[in-house]
Short mmCIF file of C-alpha atoms in Angstrom, two decimals:
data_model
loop_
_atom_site.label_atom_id
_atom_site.label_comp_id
_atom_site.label_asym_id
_atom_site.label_seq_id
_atom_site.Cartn_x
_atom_site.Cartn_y
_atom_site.Cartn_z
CA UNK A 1 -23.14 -17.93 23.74
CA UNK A 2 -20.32 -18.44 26.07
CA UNK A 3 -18.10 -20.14 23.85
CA UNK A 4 -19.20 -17.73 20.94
CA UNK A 5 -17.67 -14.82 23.26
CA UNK A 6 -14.61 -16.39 24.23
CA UNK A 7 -13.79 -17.29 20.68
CA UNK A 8 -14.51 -13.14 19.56
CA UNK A 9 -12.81 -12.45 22.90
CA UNK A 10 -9.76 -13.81 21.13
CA UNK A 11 -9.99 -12.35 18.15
CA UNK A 12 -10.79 -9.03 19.30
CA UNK A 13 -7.74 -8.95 21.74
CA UNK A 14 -4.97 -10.75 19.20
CA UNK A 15 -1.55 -8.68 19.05
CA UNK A 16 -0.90 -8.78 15.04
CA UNK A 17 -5.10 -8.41 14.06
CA UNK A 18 -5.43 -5.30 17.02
CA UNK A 19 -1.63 -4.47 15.10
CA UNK A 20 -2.85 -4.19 11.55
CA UNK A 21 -6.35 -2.05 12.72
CA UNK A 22 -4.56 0.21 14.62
CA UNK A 23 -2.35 1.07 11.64
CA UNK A 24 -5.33 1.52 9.79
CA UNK A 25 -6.79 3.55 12.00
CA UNK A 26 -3.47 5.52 12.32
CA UNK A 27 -4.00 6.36 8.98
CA UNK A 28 -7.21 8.56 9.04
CA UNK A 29 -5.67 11.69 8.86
CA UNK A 30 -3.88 11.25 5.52
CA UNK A 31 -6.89 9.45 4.21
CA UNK A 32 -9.00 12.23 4.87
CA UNK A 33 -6.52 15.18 3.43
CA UNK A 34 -6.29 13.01 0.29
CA UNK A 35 -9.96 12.99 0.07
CA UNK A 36 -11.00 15.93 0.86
CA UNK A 37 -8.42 17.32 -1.70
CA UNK A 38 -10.17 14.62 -4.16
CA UNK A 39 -13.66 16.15 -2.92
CA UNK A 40 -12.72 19.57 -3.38
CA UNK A 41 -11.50 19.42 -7.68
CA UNK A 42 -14.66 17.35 -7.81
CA UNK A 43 -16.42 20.63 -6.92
CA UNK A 44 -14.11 22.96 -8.51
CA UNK A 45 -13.17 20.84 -11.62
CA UNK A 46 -15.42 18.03 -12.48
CA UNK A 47 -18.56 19.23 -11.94
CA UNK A 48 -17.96 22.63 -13.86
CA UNK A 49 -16.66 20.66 -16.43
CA UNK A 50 -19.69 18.70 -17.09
CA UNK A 51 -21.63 21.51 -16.96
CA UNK A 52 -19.34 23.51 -19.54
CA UNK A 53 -18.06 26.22 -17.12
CA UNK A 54 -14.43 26.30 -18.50
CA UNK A 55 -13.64 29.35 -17.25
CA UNK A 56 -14.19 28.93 -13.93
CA UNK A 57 -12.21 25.86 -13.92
CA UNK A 58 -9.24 27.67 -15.23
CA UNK A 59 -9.54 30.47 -13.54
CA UNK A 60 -9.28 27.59 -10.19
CA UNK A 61 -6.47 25.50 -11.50
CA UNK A 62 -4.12 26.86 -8.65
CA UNK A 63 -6.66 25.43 -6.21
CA UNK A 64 -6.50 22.54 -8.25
CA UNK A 65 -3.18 21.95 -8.27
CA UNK A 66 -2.65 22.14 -4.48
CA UNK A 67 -5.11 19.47 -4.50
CA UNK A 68 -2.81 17.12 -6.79
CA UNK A 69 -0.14 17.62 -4.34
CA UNK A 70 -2.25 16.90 -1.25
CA UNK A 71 -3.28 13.67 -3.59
CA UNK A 72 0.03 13.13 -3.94
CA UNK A 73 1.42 13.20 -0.51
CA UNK A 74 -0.99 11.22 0.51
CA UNK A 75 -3.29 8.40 -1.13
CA UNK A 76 -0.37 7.95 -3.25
CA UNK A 77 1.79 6.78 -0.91
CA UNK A 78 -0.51 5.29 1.32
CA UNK A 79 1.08 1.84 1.26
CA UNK A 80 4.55 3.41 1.80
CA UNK A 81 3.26 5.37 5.19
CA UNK A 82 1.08 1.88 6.29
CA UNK A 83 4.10 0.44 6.13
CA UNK A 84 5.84 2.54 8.56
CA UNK A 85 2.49 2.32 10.97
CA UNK A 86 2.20 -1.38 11.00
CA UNK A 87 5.70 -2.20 11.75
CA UNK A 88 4.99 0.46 14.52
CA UNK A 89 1.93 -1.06 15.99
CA UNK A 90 3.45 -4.66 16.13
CA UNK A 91 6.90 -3.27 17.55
CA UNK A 92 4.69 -2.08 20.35
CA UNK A 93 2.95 -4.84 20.67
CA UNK A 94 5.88 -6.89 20.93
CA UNK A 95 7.25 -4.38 23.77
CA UNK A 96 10.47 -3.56 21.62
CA UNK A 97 11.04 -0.28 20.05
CA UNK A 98 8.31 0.68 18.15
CA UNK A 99 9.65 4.33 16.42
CA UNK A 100 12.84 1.72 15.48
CA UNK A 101 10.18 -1.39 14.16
CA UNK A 102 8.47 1.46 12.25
CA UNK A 103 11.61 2.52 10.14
CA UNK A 104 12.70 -1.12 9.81
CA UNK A 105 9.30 -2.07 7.77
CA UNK A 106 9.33 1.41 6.20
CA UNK A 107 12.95 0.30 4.89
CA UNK A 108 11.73 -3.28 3.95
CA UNK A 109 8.58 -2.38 1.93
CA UNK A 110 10.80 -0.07 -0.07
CA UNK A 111 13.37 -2.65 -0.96
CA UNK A 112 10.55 -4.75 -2.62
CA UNK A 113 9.49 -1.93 -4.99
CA UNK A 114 11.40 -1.87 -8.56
CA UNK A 115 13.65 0.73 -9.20
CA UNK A 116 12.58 0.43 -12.83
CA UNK A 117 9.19 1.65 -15.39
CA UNK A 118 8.41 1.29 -18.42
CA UNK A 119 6.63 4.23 -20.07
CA UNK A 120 4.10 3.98 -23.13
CA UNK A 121 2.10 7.18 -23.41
CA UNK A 122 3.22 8.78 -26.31
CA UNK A 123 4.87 6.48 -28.24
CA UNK A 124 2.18 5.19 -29.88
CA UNK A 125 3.25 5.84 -33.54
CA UNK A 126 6.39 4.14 -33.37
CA UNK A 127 6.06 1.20 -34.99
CA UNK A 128 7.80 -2.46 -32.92
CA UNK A 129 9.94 -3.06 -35.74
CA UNK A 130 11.84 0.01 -35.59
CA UNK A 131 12.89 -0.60 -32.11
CA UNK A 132 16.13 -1.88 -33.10
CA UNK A 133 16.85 2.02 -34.39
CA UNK A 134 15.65 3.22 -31.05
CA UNK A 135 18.26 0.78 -29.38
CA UNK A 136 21.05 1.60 -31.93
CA UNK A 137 20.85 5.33 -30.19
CA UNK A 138 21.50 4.15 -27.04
CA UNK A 139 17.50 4.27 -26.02
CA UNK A 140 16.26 1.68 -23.35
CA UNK A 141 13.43 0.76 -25.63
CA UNK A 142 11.48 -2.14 -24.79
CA UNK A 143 7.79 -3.82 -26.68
CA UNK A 144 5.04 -4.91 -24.67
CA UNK A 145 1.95 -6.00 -26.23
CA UNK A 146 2.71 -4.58 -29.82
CA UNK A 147 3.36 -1.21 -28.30
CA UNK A 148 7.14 0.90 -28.16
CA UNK A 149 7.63 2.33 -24.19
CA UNK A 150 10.88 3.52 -22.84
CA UNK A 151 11.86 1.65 -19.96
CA UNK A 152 13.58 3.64 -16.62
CA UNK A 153 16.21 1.73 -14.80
CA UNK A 154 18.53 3.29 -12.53
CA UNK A 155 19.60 3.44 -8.96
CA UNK A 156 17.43 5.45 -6.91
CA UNK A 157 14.03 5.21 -8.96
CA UNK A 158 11.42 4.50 -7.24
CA UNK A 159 7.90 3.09 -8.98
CA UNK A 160 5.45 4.95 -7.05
CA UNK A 161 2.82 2.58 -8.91
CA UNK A 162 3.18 0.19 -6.02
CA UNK A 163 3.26 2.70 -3.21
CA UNK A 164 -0.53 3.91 -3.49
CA UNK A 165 -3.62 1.39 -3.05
CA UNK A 166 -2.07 -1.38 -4.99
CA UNK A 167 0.81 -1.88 -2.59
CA UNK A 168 -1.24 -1.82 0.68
CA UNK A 169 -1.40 -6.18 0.98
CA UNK A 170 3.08 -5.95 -0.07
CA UNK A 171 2.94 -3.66 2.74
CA UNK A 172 0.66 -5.62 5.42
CA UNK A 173 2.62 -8.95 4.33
CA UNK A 174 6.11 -7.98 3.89
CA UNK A 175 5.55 -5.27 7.08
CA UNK A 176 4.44 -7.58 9.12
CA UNK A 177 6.28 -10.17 8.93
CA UNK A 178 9.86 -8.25 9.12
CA UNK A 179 8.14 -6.15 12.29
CA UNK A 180 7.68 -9.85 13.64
CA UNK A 181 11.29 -10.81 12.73
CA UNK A 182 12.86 -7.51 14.02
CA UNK A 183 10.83 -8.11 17.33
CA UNK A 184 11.82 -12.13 18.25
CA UNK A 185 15.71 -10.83 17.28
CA UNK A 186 15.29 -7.53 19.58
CA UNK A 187 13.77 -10.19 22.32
CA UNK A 188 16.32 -12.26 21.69
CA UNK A 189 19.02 -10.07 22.69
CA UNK A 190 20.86 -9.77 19.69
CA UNK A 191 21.36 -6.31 20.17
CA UNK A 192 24.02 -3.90 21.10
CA UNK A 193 24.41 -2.55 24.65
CA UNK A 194 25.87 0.72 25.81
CA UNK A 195 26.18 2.04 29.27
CA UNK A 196 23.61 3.25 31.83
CA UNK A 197 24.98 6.93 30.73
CA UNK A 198 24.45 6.91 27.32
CA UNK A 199 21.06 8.91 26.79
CA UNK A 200 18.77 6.62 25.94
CA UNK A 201 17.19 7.82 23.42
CA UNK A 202 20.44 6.76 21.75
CA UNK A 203 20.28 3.13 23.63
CA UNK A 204 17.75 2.72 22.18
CA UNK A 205 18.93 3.38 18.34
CA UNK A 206 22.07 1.00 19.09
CA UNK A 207 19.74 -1.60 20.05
CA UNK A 208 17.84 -1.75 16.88
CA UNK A 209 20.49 -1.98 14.98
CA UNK A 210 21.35 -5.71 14.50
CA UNK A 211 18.11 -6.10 13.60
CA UNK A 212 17.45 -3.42 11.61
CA UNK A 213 20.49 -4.45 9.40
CA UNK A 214 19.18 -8.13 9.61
CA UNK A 215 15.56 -7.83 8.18
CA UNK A 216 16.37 -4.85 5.88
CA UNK A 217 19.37 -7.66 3.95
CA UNK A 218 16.72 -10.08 4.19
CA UNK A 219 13.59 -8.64 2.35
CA UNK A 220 16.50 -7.18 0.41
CA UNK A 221 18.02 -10.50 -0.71
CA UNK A 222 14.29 -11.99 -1.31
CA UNK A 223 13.13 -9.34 -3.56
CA UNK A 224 16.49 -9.90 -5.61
CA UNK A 225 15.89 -13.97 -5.51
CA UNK A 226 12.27 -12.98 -6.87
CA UNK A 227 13.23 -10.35 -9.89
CA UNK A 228 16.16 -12.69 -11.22
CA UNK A 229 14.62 -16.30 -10.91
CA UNK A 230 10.88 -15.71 -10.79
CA UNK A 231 11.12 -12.40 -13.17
CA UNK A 232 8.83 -10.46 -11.53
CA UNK A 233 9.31 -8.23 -7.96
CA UNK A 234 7.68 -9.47 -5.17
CA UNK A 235 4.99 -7.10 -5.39
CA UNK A 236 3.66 -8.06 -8.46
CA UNK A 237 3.12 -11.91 -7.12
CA UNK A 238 0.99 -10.33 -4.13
CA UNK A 239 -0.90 -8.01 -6.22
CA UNK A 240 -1.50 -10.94 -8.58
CA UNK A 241 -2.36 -14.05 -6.45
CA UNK A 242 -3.79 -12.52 -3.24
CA UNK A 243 -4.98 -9.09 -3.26
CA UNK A 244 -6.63 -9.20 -6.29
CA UNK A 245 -8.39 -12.25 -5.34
CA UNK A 246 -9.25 -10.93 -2.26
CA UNK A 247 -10.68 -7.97 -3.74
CA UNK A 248 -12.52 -10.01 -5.95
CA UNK A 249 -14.14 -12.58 -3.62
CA UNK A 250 -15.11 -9.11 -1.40
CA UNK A 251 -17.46 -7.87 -4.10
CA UNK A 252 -19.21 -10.46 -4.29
CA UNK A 253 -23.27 -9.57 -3.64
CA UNK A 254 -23.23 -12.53 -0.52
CA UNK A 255 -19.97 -11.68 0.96
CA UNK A 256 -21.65 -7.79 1.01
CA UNK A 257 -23.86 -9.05 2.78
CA UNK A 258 -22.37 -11.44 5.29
CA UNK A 259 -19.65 -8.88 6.13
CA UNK A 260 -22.74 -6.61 7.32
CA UNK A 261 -24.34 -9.51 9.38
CA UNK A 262 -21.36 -10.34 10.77
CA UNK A 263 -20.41 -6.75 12.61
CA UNK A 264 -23.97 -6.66 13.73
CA UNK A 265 -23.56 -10.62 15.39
CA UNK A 266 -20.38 -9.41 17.46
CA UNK A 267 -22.30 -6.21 18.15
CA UNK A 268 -25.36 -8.24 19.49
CA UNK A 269 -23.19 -10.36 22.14
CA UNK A 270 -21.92 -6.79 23.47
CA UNK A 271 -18.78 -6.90 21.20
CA UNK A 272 -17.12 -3.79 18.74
CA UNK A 273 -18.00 -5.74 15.65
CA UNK A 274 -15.81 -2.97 13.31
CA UNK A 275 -13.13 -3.95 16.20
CA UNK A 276 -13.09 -7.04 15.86
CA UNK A 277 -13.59 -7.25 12.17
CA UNK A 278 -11.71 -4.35 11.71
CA UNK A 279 -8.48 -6.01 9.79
CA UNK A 280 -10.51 -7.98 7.72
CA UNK A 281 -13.00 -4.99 6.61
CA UNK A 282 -10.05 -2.10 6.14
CA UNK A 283 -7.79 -4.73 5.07
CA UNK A 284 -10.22 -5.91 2.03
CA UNK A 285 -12.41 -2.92 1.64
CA UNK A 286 -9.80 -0.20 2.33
CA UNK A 287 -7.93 -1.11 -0.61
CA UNK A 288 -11.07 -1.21 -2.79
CA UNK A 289 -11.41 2.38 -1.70
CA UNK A 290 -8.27 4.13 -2.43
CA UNK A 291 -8.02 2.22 -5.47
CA UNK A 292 -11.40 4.06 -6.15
CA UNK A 293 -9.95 7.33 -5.22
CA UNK A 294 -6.67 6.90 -7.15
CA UNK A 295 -8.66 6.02 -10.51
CA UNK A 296 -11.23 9.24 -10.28
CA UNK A 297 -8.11 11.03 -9.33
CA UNK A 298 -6.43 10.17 -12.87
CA UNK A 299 -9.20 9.78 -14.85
CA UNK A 300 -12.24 11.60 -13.46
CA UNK A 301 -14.27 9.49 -14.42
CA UNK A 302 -17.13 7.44 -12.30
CA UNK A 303 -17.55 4.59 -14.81
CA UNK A 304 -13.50 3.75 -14.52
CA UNK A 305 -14.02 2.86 -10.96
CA UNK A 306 -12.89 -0.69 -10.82
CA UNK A 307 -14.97 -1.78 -7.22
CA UNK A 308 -18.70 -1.23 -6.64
CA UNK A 309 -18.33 -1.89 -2.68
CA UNK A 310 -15.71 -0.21 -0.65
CA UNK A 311 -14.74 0.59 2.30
CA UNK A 312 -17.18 3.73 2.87
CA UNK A 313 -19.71 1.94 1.35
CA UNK A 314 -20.90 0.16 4.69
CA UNK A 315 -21.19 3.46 6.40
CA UNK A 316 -22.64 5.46 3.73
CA UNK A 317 -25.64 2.61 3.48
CA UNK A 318 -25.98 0.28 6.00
CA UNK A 319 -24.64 2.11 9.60
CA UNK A 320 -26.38 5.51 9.41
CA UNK A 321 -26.93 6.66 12.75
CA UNK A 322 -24.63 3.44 13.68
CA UNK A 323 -25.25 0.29 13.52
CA UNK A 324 -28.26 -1.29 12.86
CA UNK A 325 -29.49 1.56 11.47
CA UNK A 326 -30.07 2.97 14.69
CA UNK A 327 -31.26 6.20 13.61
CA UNK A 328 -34.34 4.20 11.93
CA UNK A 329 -34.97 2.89 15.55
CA UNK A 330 -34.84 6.12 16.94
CA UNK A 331 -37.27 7.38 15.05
CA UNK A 332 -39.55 4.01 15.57
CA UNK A 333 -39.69 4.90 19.21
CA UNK A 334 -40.70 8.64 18.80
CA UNK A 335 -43.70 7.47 16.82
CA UNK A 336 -44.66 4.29 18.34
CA UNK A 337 -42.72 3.54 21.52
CA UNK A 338 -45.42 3.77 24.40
CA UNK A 339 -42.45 2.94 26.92
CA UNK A 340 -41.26 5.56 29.25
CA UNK A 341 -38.27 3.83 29.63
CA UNK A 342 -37.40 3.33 25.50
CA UNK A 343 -38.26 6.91 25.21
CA UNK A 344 -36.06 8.36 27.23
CA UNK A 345 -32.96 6.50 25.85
CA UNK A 346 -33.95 7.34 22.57
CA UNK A 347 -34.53 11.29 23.54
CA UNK A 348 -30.67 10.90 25.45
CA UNK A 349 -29.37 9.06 22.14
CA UNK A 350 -30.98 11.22 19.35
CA UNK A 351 -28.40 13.52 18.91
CA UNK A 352 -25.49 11.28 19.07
CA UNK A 353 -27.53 8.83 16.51
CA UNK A 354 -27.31 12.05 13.90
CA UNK A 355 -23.72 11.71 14.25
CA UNK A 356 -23.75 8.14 13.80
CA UNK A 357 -22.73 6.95 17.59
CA UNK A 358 -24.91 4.63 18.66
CA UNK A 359 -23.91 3.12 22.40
CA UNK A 360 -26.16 5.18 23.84
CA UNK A 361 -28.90 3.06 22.18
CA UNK A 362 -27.23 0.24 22.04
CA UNK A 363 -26.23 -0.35 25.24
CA UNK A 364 -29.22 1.96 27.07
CA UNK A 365 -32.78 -0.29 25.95
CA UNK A 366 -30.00 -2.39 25.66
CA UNK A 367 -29.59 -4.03 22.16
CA UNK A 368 -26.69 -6.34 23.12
CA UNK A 369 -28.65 -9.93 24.34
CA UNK A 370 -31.71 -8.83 23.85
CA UNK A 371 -34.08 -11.14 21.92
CA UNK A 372 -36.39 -8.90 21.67
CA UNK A 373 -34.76 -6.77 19.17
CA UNK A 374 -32.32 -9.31 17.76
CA UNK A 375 -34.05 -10.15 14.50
CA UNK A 376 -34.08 -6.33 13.30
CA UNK A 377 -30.53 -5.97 14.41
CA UNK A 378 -29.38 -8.68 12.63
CA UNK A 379 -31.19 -8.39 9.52
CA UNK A 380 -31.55 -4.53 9.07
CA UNK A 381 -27.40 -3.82 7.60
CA UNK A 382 -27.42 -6.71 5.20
CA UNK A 383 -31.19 -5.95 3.98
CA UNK A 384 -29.29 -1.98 3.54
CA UNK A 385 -26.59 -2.96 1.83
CA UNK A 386 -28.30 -5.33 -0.48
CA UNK A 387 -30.22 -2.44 -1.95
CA UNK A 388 -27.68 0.20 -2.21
CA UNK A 389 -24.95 -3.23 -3.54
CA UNK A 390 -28.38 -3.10 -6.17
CA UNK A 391 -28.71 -0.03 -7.48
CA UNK A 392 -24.28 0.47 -7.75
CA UNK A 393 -24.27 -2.34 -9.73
CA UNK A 394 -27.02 -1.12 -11.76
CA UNK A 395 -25.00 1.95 -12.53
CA UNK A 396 -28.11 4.08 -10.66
CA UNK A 397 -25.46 5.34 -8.16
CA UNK A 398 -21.93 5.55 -8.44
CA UNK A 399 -19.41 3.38 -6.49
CA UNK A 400 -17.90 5.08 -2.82
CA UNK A 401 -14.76 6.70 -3.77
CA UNK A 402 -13.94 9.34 -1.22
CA UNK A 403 -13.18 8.89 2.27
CA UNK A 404 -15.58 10.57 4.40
CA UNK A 405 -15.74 11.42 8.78
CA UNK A 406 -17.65 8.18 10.03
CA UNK A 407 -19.65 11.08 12.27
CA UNK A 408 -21.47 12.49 9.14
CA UNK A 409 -24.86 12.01 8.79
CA UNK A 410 -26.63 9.93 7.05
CA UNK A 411 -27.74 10.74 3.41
CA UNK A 412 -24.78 13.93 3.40
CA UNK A 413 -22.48 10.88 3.80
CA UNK A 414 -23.24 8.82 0.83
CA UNK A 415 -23.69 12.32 -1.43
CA UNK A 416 -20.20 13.27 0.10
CA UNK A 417 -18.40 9.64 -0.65
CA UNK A 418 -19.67 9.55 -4.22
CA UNK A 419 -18.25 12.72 -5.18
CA UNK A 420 -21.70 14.90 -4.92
CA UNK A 421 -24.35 12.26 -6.33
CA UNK A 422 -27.76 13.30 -4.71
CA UNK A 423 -29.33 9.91 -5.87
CA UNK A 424 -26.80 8.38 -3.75
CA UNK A 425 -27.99 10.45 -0.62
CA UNK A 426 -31.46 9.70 -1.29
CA UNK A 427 -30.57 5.79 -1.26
CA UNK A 428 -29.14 6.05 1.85
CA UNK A 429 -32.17 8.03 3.47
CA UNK A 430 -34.11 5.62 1.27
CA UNK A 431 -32.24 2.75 3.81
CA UNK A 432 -33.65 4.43 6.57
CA UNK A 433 -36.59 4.62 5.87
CA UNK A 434 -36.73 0.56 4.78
CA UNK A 435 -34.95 0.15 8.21
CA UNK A 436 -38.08 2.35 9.92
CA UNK A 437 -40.31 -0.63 8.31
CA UNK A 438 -38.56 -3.28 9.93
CA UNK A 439 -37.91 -1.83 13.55
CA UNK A 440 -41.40 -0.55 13.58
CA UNK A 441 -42.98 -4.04 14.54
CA UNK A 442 -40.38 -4.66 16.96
CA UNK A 443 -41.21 -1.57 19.10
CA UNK A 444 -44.81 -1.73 18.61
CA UNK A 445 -44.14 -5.68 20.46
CA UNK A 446 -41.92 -3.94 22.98
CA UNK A 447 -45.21 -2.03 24.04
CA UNK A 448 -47.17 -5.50 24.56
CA UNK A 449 -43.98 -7.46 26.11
CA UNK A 450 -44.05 -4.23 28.67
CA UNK A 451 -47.75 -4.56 29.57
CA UNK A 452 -47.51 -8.10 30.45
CA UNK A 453 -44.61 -7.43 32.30
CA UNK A 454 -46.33 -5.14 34.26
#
C-alpha cells in the first residue's frame, strides 16, 4: 500500500501531467458555451425537424445561427485556445512567465497548421480529365481520389480543420514541448534585461523575447522540413500515427472498463483518481468528445458519430452521485443501514450525492481503506460502464456528444449529453439501480461487522 501511494503520489504531483489537466480544466468554460449552443439547435432544430415542424425551425434560424457562431468560437478552435492554456500552465510551472509561455505555444501550434485546402463540394460533375482546362484558366485545380477540388494556397490562410478536436494531441505535443523549451532558455538566462525602472510589466515582455523568437523559428523551420521532405504538415503525422491510435485503443470494451477501475483504485487509497488520471482521461476521451460534438454539429446526425465512449460518457454512466456510484450507496443505507453512525453521513451527504459530490461519503463512513466496502467500490464503475459501453454499441442509445456540468444529476445528465435521448437517462438510472444491488449486501454486512464490534 505504501509503495502503491508513493508511486500515485508522484504521478498526481508531476509538473507537465498536473500542466496538461489544468489546461483542460481551464477549458470548461468554452466547452460548455459550445455545448450548450450544440444543446440548444438540438432543441430548436433537430428535434422539430424529425418531427416535421418546419416552421418553427425557420421561424428560429436567428437563434440558430447565434448558436453556429458560439460553435464556432469555440469547439472549433478548441485546439488553438488549449494551446495557449498549456503553454500557460507549464510556463507556471516552470516559474517563468506564464501569460509570455502562453503566446509562445499559441504562436507555435499555429505555425504547424497549413496555410492551404483543398475544396471538393460541388465539383462533383467535373470530370478529372478536364482538369487540364481548369488549369489553362489559371484555376488551382487539383484530383484526389477521382474527384476535381480547388485547392487554397496563400499567405495568411489558415485550415481551421486542424484547430477543432482533431488538432488537440498537435497542440498537447508541439505545446508542450516548445513551453518546455521556452522555459529551460528563460532559466537559462538568455534573456534581455532592462533596468529596475522599467515597469515591469514591460521586463517582463523583454525577457521573453529571445525565447519567444527561438521556439516560434524552430516549430517554424520543423513544420517546413516536414511539408517539403515528408509531404505532409506535421499535423497530419500526429493525427495519423498517435491520436488516432490512441483513440482507437480507448474504445476498446476492456480499456472502458479498466479506465473506470482504475479512478476508483486511486480513489480507494484516499487519492483524486480523475486527478491523477486526469491527463490521460481528458487527453484520450476529451478528444473523442468534441470530435462527437463537431460531427453532430455538421451533420446532425447521431449515427455519424465516429466514438461510442467519450469523455462524458464516464459521468453520465458510471459516477452518478460520484464515484462509485455513491448515490446507489446512499440510498442502500436509507433502506438497510441499521448504523447510527452510516446514517447520519449518508443524511449529511444526500444532497451533495444529487449533485454528484461525493467526499462527504467518501471520506465520512470512510470509503478510502476500508475493506469493508472495497469490493463494491471497485467493481460498481466498470460493472456501469460495461452496460451503458453495451447498449451504445448496440445502437440502443446514442454515443455522449455534448459536454455537460459534472454537478448534474444523474439520469438528466446522460439525457442532456446525448442530445435529449430519454433511453439514455433511463440507462443511467438503470446503473443505479444495478449499483443499489451490489452495495446492498455490503451494508446489510456493515450491520453484522457493527454488532460484533459492539
Amino acid at each position: 500500500m505504501n509503495r502503491f501511494m508513493e508511486i500515485s503520489a508522484k504521478i498526481g504531483s508531476q509538473k507537465h501531467l498536473v500542466a496538461v489537466r489544468d489546461a483542460f480544466i481551464a477549458l470548461m468554460p468554452l466547452t460548455m458555451a459550445g455545448s450548450v449552443a450544440v444543446l440548444i439547435n438540438v432543441f430548436f432544430r433537430d428535434i422539430p425537424t424529425e418531427l416535421g415542424n418546419t416552421g418553427f425551425v425557420e421561424s428560429m434560424q436567428w437563434l440558430i445561427g447565434i448558436n453556429g457562431n458560439v460553435w464556432f468560437a469555440t469547439l472549433a478552435i478548441m485546439a488553438m485556445v488549449f494551446a495557449f492554456t498549456l503553454g500557460y500552465n507549464v510556463s507556471r510551472a516552470y516559474n517563468v512567465n506564464p501569460l509570455a509561455g502562453g503566446l509562445v505555444s499559441f504562436a507555435s501550434l499555429i505555425a504547424t497548421v497549413p496555410q492551404s485546402a483543398t475544396f471538393f463540394a460541388g465539383f462533383e460533375g467535373v470530370a478529372p480529365d478536364q482538369l487540364s482546362k481548369l488549369t489553362g484558366l489559371g484555376v488551382n485545380a487539383v484530383v484526389n481520389e477521382a474527384a476535381v477540388g480547388i485547392e487554397a494556397n496563400s499567405w495568411g490562410f489558415i485550415n481551421v480543420n486542424y484547430l477543432g478536436s482533431n488538432g488537440i494531441f498537435t497542440a498537447l505535443i508541439i505545446g508542450m514541448l516548445a513551453s518546455i523549451v521556452y522555459a529551460k532558455l528563460m532559466q537559462r538566462g538568455l534573456v534581455i534585461k532592462l533596468p529596475d525602472s522599467v515597469p515591469p510589466a514591460v521586463s517582463r515582455a523583454f525577457e521573453a523575447i529571445i525565447p519567444g523568437i527561438i521556439v516560434i523559428y524552430l516549430v517554424a523551420t520543423l513544420s517546413y522540413l516536414s511539408v517539403t521532405f515528408l509531404g505532409s504538415p506535421i499535423n497530419d503525422f500526429i493525427l495519423k500515427y498517435i491520436q488516432m491510435p490512441l483513440l482507437g485503443l480507448s474504445q476498446g470494451f476492456f480499456s472502458v472498463l479498466l479506465m473506470s477501475f482504475l479512478v476508483q483504485l486511486f480513489w480507494f487509497f484516499g487519492l483524486h483518481g480523475h486527478n491523477v488520471l486526469g491527463p490521460i482521461m481528458d487527453g484520450i476521451y476529451m478528444p473523442a468528445l468534441l470530435e462527437n460534438t463537431n460531427n453532430y454539429q455538421m451533420y446532425h446526425d447521431i449515427s455519424k458519430l465516429p466514438y461510442l465512449w467519450t469523455r462524458g460518457s464516464f459521468d453520465a454512466y458510471a459516477q452518478m452521485g460520484g464515484s462509485g456510484v455513491t448515490i446507489a450507496l446512499i440510498i442502500a443505507i436509507f433502506f438497510l443501514s441499521k448504523r447510527e453512525d452510516h446514517r447520519a453521513v449518508a443524511k449529511l451527504a444526500a444532497p451533495m450525492g444529487i449533485f454528484n459530490i461525493n467526499e462527504p461519503i467518501t471520506f465520512g463512513m470512510p470509503i478510502v481503506l476500508n475493506p469493508t466496502f472495497v469490493i463494491p467500490w471497485l467493481i460498481v464503475p466498470p460493472i456501469c460502464a460495461g452496460v451503458a459501453y453495451a447498449f451504445t454499441a448496440a445502437g440502443i442509445i446514442p454515443p455522449v456528444f455534448v459536454s455537460v456540468p459534472w454537478i448534474t444529476p444523474p439520469g438528466l445528465y446522460a439525457y442532456l449529453a446525448t442530445g435529449g435521448n430519454i433511453l439514455a437517462g433511463l440507462v443511467s438510472l438503470l446503473n443505479v439501480g444495478i449499483a443499489f444491488a451490489i452495495w446492498a449486501p455490503f451494508v446489510i454486512m456493515a450491520n453484522k461487522q457493527k454488532v460484533v464490534e459492539e
